[in-house]
Amino acid sequence: MSPQVSILMAAFNAQRYVRFAVDSVRAQSLKDWELIVVDDASTDGTWDILRAYAEMDARIRVFRQDTNQGQAVARNRALSVARGKFLCMLDADDWFSTDALEMAISQFATEGVDSVVFTLRSHYPDGREEDYAMPFLPGDEISGAEAFEKSMDWTVHGLYMVRRELHLRYPFDDRLRLYSDDNTSHLHYLHSRRVAFCQGVYYYRRHAESSTTAVSPQRFLHLEANWLLMQQLRQEGVGRHILDKYNRTRWHNYKALLRLYHVHGRTFTPQERDDVHALLCRMYKTFRRALPFPLFELRQWLGFFTSSFLRYFRIY
């Protein structure tokens, strides 16, 4: 018999935290679930821990990749064997409140709800916790189109439960090792009839060394992921207003990362600088702006220098 919920987890060298994540699933008030964990070729004790849990609890199914291929590939493997009516993901270093699954499931009772967004709470290394601010409360509902637009800048975050059919239609985007799986969240929201919000908490463990927040060449893959989604939206035939709005989001991200490159690029190797600069040039052309890239780059740098100077001397 198929479970109500399938939880998809990718794990890589997660022995420090994975027990906490798995235990939070086993402690759920809703008991009708399956946890599918794909070990993405860990080199620590993660696989032994997962095997022990699978032997202890038949609701836990574990698989192992021969080579490390990234979270999106691992999650897609879990998705391919998931049997639940509803699906959600849980990272190997995060955890759920004990009522998270039950609270999410309850929102699907409303006709037309295809996705349910968890309450997101960040947990910092010093033990401090902070709720993710959204303009919606548990029990609220919005259209999928509005949720998509709010997710462009992550006003609505990307941690949620979704109907099985929608997730199978749009699996995780694995074209890049970072960021492109975020595109899947945008597409799930876009194609949901209604999106609801629940009080079940997803606890997100904040790491200073996170690859998505650390200043490194990998950070600039965000631009590539944005372009991949732009192409996908065009293929989906979405309206011009959505394309224009997402293009503005892309442009905002581009300018922010260009400034990051100017400030921190000296910490990269010469090859990394060349690669990032080439990516910036290539992505700039997708905006079809008239100003040549070297002049645009100079203008951005001068603007950043001027604003930093004014802030430093408290002129404004």
C-alpha positions as a Python dict, from the first residue, in 0.01 Angstrom:
ca = {
    (1, 'M'): (0, 0, 0),
    (2, 'S'): (137, 342, -95),
    (3, 'P'): (215, 587, 188),
    (4, 'Q'): (58, 930, 205),
    (5, 'V'): (391, 1113, 194),
    (6, 'S'): (731, 1044, 43),
    (7, 'I'): (1021, 1245, 186),
    (8, 'L'): (1315, 1275, -54),
    (9, 'M'): (1663, 1323, 92),
    (10, 'A'): (2005, 1354, -71),
    (11, 'A'): (2299, 1297, 164),
    (12, 'F'): (2668, 1363, 111),
    (13, 'N'): (2920, 1337, 396),
    (14, 'A'): (2637, 1414, 636),
    (15, 'Q'): (2731, 1186, 928),
    (16, 'R'): (2737, 1483, 1168),
    (17, 'Y'): (2371, 1574, 1117),
    (18, 'V'): (2186, 1299, 930),
    (19, 'R'): (2071, 1117, 1244),
    (20, 'F'): (1895, 1431, 1361),
    (21, 'A'): (1722, 1469, 1023),
    (22, 'V'): (1607, 1106, 1008),
    (23, 'D'): (1494, 1107, 1371),
    (24, 'S'): (1276, 1412, 1303),
    (25, 'V'): (1094, 1211, 1036),
    (26, 'R'): (1052, 907, 1261),
    (27, 'A'): (907, 1135, 1531),
    (28, 'Q'): (628, 1269, 1306),
    (29, 'S'): (272, 1270, 1438),
    (30, 'L'): (172, 1146, 1093),
    (31, 'K'): (293, 787, 1068),
    (32, 'D'): (201, 706, 708),
    (33, 'W'): (522, 813, 532),
    (34, 'E'): (828, 678, 357),
    (35, 'L'): (1174, 832, 370),
    (36, 'I'): (1391, 774, 63),
    (37, 'V'): (1756, 865, 112),
    (38, 'V'): (2017, 864, -165),
    (39, 'D'): (2377, 872, -45),
    (40, 'D'): (2564, 1071, -308),
    (41, 'A'): (2890, 873, -278),
    (42, 'S'): (2980, 987, 73),
    (43, 'T'): (3333, 921, 196),
    (44, 'D'): (3251, 938, 568),
    (45, 'G'): (3020, 721, 780),
    (46, 'T'): (2693, 846, 626),
    (47, 'W'): (2615, 523, 440),
    (48, 'D'): (2661, 301, 746),
    (49, 'I'): (2428, 525, 946),
    (50, 'L'): (2162, 513, 675),
    (51, 'R'): (2181, 135, 639),
    (52, 'A'): (2131, 96, 1013),
    (53, 'Y'): (1817, 309, 999),
    (54, 'A'): (1681, 112, 702),
    (55, 'E'): (1727, -213, 894),
    (56, 'M'): (1552, -60, 1195),
    (57, 'D'): (1252, 95, 1015),
    (58, 'A'): (1093, -50, 700),
    (59, 'R'): (958, 293, 605),
    (60, 'I'): (1315, 408, 535),
    (61, 'R'): (1462, 312, 197),
    (62, 'V'): (1824, 391, 115),
    (63, 'F'): (2024, 394, -208),
    (64, 'R'): (2385, 476, -289),
    (65, 'Q'): (2538, 654, -589),
    (66, 'D'): (2865, 520, -728),
    (67, 'T'): (2994, 873, -794),
    (68, 'N'): (2908, 1212, -652),
    (69, 'Q'): (2670, 1382, -896),
    (70, 'G'): (2507, 1654, -689),
    (71, 'Q'): (2184, 1700, -498),
    (72, 'A'): (1950, 1730, -795),
    (73, 'V'): (2061, 1398, -947),
    (74, 'A'): (2033, 1223, -610),
    (75, 'R'): (1689, 1369, -544),
    (76, 'N'): (1571, 1258, -888),
    (77, 'R'): (1677, 903, -809),
    (78, 'A'): (1471, 921, -492),
    (79, 'L'): (1180, 1070, -689),
    (80, 'S'): (1193, 783, -938),
    (81, 'V'): (1106, 528, -669),
    (82, 'A'): (874, 742, -454),
    (83, 'R'): (526, 600, -396),
    (84, 'G'): (356, 868, -189),
    (85, 'K'): (53, 1073, -292),
    (86, 'F'): (238, 1384, -174),
    (87, 'L'): (611, 1454, -189),
    (88, 'C'): (853, 1685, -13),
    (89, 'M'): (1227, 1709, 35),
    (90, 'L'): (1437, 1729, 349),
    (91, 'D'): (1807, 1806, 339),
    (92, 'A'): (2031, 1577, 541),
    (93, 'D'): (2131, 1852, 783),
    (94, 'D'): (1781, 1997, 837),
    (95, 'W'): (1479, 1868, 1028),
    (96, 'F'): (1101, 1889, 1068),
    (97, 'S'): (886, 1987, 1363),
    (98, 'T'): (695, 1681, 1487),
    (99, 'D'): (370, 1801, 1327),
    (100, 'A'): (516, 1925, 997),
    (101, 'L'): (383, 1648, 772),
    (102, 'E'): (42, 1639, 942),
    (103, 'M'): (0, 2016, 910),
    (104, 'A'): (97, 2012, 542),
    (105, 'I'): (-134, 1721, 457),
    (106, 'S'): (-430, 1895, 621),
    (107, 'Q'): (-405, 2185, 373),
    (108, 'F'): (-451, 1954, 75),
    (109, 'A'): (-808, 1889, 190),
    (110, 'T'): (-904, 2218, 23),
    (111, 'E'): (-1004, 2173, -341),
    (112, 'G'): (-740, 2287, -588),
    (113, 'V'): (-442, 2303, -351),
    (114, 'D'): (-143, 2147, -526),
    (115, 'S'): (145, 2280, -312),
    (116, 'V'): (174, 2357, 59),
    (117, 'V'): (454, 2579, 189),
    (118, 'F'): (610, 2497, 526),
    (119, 'T'): (688, 2759, 789),
    (120, 'L'): (1064, 2805, 755),
    (121, 'R'): (1283, 2860, 1060),
    (122, 'S'): (1658, 2917, 1028),
    (123, 'H'): (1885, 2763, 1291),
    (124, 'Y'): (2226, 2927, 1336),
    (125, 'P'): (2547, 2774, 1476),
    (126, 'D'): (2511, 2975, 1798),
    (127, 'G'): (2167, 2821, 1861),
    (128, 'R'): (1974, 3131, 1757),
    (129, 'E'): (1661, 3072, 1548),
    (130, 'E'): (1477, 3307, 1316),
    (131, 'D'): (1155, 3268, 1121),
    (132, 'Y'): (1158, 3339, 748),
    (133, 'A'): (945, 3649, 695),
    (134, 'M'): (666, 3605, 440),
    (135, 'P'): (355, 3817, 380),
    (136, 'F'): (136, 3508, 432),
    (137, 'L'): (14, 3323, 741),
    (138, 'P'): (-61, 2953, 796),
    (139, 'G'): (-399, 2881, 642),
    (140, 'D'): (-363, 3143, 368),
    (141, 'E'): (-396, 3043, 4),
    (142, 'I'): (-284, 3212, -317),
    (143, 'S'): (-290, 3121, -683),
    (144, 'G'): (-3, 2929, -834),
    (145, 'A'): (77, 3223, -1062),
    (146, 'E'): (109, 3456, -762),
    (147, 'A'): (323, 3204, -574),
    (148, 'F'): (551, 3176, -877),
    (149, 'E'): (592, 3553, -899),
    (150, 'K'): (657, 3576, -524),
    (151, 'S'): (915, 3298, -552),
    (152, 'M'): (1122, 3487, -810),
    (153, 'D'): (1297, 3676, -530),
    (154, 'W'): (1207, 3408, -271),
    (155, 'T'): (943, 3620, -99),
    (156, 'V'): (782, 3276, -95),
    (157, 'H'): (1060, 3028, -18),
    (158, 'G'): (1110, 2690, -185),
    (159, 'L'): (1044, 2439, 96),
    (160, 'Y'): (704, 2283, 48),
    (161, 'M'): (500, 1966, -14),
    (162, 'V'): (357, 1900, -360),
    (163, 'R'): (121, 1657, -526),
    (164, 'R'): (295, 1356, -679),
    (165, 'E'): (165, 1415, -1033),
    (166, 'L'): (306, 1767, -1046),
    (167, 'H'): (646, 1662, -915),
    (168, 'L'): (674, 1379, -1166),
    (169, 'R'): (585, 1624, -1442),
    (170, 'Y'): (864, 1855, -1328),
    (171, 'P'): (1148, 1657, -1166),
    (172, 'F'): (1453, 1829, -1019),
    (173, 'D'): (1653, 2027, -1275),
    (174, 'D'): (1995, 1857, -1270),
    (175, 'R'): (2166, 2051, -1550),
    (176, 'L'): (2391, 2232, -1299),
    (177, 'R'): (2531, 2112, -967),
    (178, 'L'): (2404, 2421, -786),
    (179, 'Y'): (2095, 2640, -809),
    (180, 'S'): (1923, 2487, -1110),
    (181, 'D'): (1715, 2256, -887),
    (182, 'D'): (1562, 2580, -752),
    (183, 'N'): (1406, 2613, -1096),
    (184, 'T'): (1192, 2310, -1016),
    (185, 'S'): (1036, 2491, -722),
    (186, 'H'): (944, 2786, -945),
    (187, 'L'): (780, 2552, -1196),
    (188, 'H'): (585, 2364, -929),
    (189, 'Y'): (441, 2692, -802),
    (190, 'L'): (368, 2818, -1154),
    (191, 'H'): (168, 2506, -1240),
    (192, 'S'): (-14, 2471, -908),
    (193, 'R'): (-378, 2567, -910),
    (194, 'R'): (-357, 2693, -552),
    (195, 'V'): (-69, 2720, -304),
    (196, 'A'): (-141, 2705, 69),
    (197, 'F'): (69, 2781, 376),
    (198, 'C'): (91, 2570, 690),
    (199, 'Q'): (230, 2603, 1042),
    (200, 'G'): (439, 2285, 1021),
    (201, 'V'): (801, 2395, 1059),
    (202, 'Y'): (1095, 2312, 835),
    (203, 'Y'): (1414, 2386, 1032),
    (204, 'Y'): (1692, 2504, 802),
    (205, 'R'): (2041, 2471, 943),
    (206, 'R'): (2256, 2770, 845),
    (207, 'H'): (2623, 2704, 769),
    (208, 'A'): (2881, 2974, 713),
    (209, 'E'): (3059, 2745, 466),
    (210, 'S'): (2748, 2677, 255),
    (211, 'S'): (2833, 2658, -116),
    (212, 'T'): (2534, 2876, -202),
    (213, 'T'): (2641, 3160, 29),
    (214, 'A'): (3022, 3138, 30),
    (215, 'V'): (3210, 3368, -206),
    (216, 'S'): (3345, 3129, -468),
    (217, 'P'): (3325, 3078, -846),
    (218, 'Q'): (3041, 2829, -784),
    (219, 'R'): (2823, 3118, -669),
    (220, 'F'): (2808, 3252, -1024),
    (221, 'L'): (2628, 2941, -1146),
    (222, 'H'): (2320, 3123, -1019),
    (223, 'L'): (2327, 3323, -1343),
    (224, 'E'): (2335, 3009, -1555),
    (225, 'A'): (2044, 2864, -1357),
    (226, 'N'): (1844, 3185, -1407),
    (227, 'W'): (1902, 3161, -1783),
    (228, 'L'): (1796, 2796, -1792),
    (229, 'L'): (1468, 2884, -1622),
    (230, 'M'): (1413, 3175, -1860),
    (231, 'Q'): (1443, 2935, -2153),
    (232, 'Q'): (1208, 2688, -1981),
    (233, 'L'): (947, 2958, -1924),
    (234, 'R'): (957, 3048, -2292),
    (235, 'Q'): (906, 2683, -2383),
    (236, 'E'): (614, 2670, -2139),
    (237, 'G'): (451, 2956, -2327),
    (238, 'V'): (396, 3175, -2021),
    (239, 'G'): (267, 3529, -2061),
    (240, 'R'): (488, 3823, -2154),
    (241, 'H'): (435, 3991, -1815),
    (242, 'I'): (582, 3687, -1638),
    (243, 'L'): (880, 3676, -1872),
    (244, 'D'): (942, 4047, -1827),
    (245, 'K'): (919, 4022, -1449),
    (246, 'Y'): (1153, 3725, -1434),
    (247, 'N'): (1395, 3904, -1666),
    (248, 'R'): (1405, 4192, -1417),
    (249, 'T'): (1485, 3942, -1143),
    (250, 'R'): (1764, 3799, -1357),
    (251, 'W'): (1901, 4149, -1415),
    (252, 'H'): (1899, 4226, -1042),
    (253, 'N'): (2086, 3901, -971),
    (254, 'Y'): (2333, 3976, -1248),
    (255, 'K'): (2423, 4320, -1115),
    (256, 'A'): (2462, 4186, -760),
    (257, 'L'): (2699, 3910, -873),
    (258, 'L'): (2896, 4146, -1095),
    (259, 'R'): (2963, 4362, -790),
    (260, 'L'): (3058, 4053, -594),
    (261, 'Y'): (3309, 3966, -866),
    (262, 'H'): (3464, 4313, -855),
    (263, 'V'): (3503, 4299, -477),
    (264, 'H'): (3614, 3938, -431),
    (265, 'G'): (3745, 3830, -771),
    (266, 'R'): (4103, 3884, -659),
    (267, 'T'): (4065, 3586, -424),
    (268, 'F'): (4003, 3353, -721),
    (269, 'T'): (4276, 3180, -919),
    (270, 'P'): (4359, 3331, -1262),
    (271, 'Q'): (4171, 3047, -1432),
    (272, 'E'): (3868, 3098, -1206),
    (273, 'R'): (3867, 3470, -1282),
    (274, 'D'): (3879, 3398, -1654),
    (275, 'D'): (3594, 3147, -1627),
    (276, 'V'): (3374, 3379, -1422),
    (277, 'H'): (3444, 3674, -1648),
    (278, 'A'): (3354, 3466, -1953),
    (279, 'L'): (3030, 3361, -1785),
    (280, 'L'): (2946, 3722, -1702),
    (281, 'C'): (3008, 3825, -2063),
    (282, 'R'): (2797, 3540, -2197),
    (283, 'M'): (2506, 3605, -1963),
    (284, 'Y'): (2522, 3981, -2029),
    (285, 'K'): (2449, 3914, -2396),
    (286, 'T'): (2122, 3741, -2302),
    (287, 'F'): (1983, 4078, -2191),
    (288, 'R'): (2045, 4234, -2535),
    (289, 'R'): (2151, 4567, -2391),
    (290, 'A'): (2310, 4825, -2617),
    (291, 'L'): (2597, 4929, -2390),
    (292, 'P'): (2912, 4721, -2465),
    (293, 'F'): (3003, 4493, -2177),
    (294, 'P'): (3339, 4659, -2085),
    (295, 'L'): (3167, 5000, -2054),
    (296, 'F'): (2880, 4849, -1860),
    (297, 'E'): (3126, 4677, -1628),
    (298, 'L'): (3310, 5005, -1570),
    (299, 'R'): (2985, 5190, -1503),
    (300, 'Q'): (2876, 4929, -1250),
    (301, 'W'): (3210, 4940, -1072),
    (302, 'L'): (3208, 5322, -1056),
    (303, 'G'): (2853, 5319, -924),
    (304, 'F'): (2944, 5067, -656),
    (305, 'F'): (3255, 5262, -557),
    (306, 'T'): (3059, 5588, -535),
    (307, 'S'): (2777, 5443, -323),
    (308, 'S'): (3028, 5271, -92),
    (309, 'F'): (3220, 5600, -53),
    (310, 'L'): (2904, 5790, 34),
    (311, 'R'): (2791, 5528, 285),
    (312, 'Y'): (3134, 5517, 448),
    (313, 'F'): (3133, 5891, 509),
    (314, 'R'): (2762, 5887, 596),
    (315, 'I'): (2682, 6143, 331),
    (316, 'Y'): (2349, 5970, 282),
}
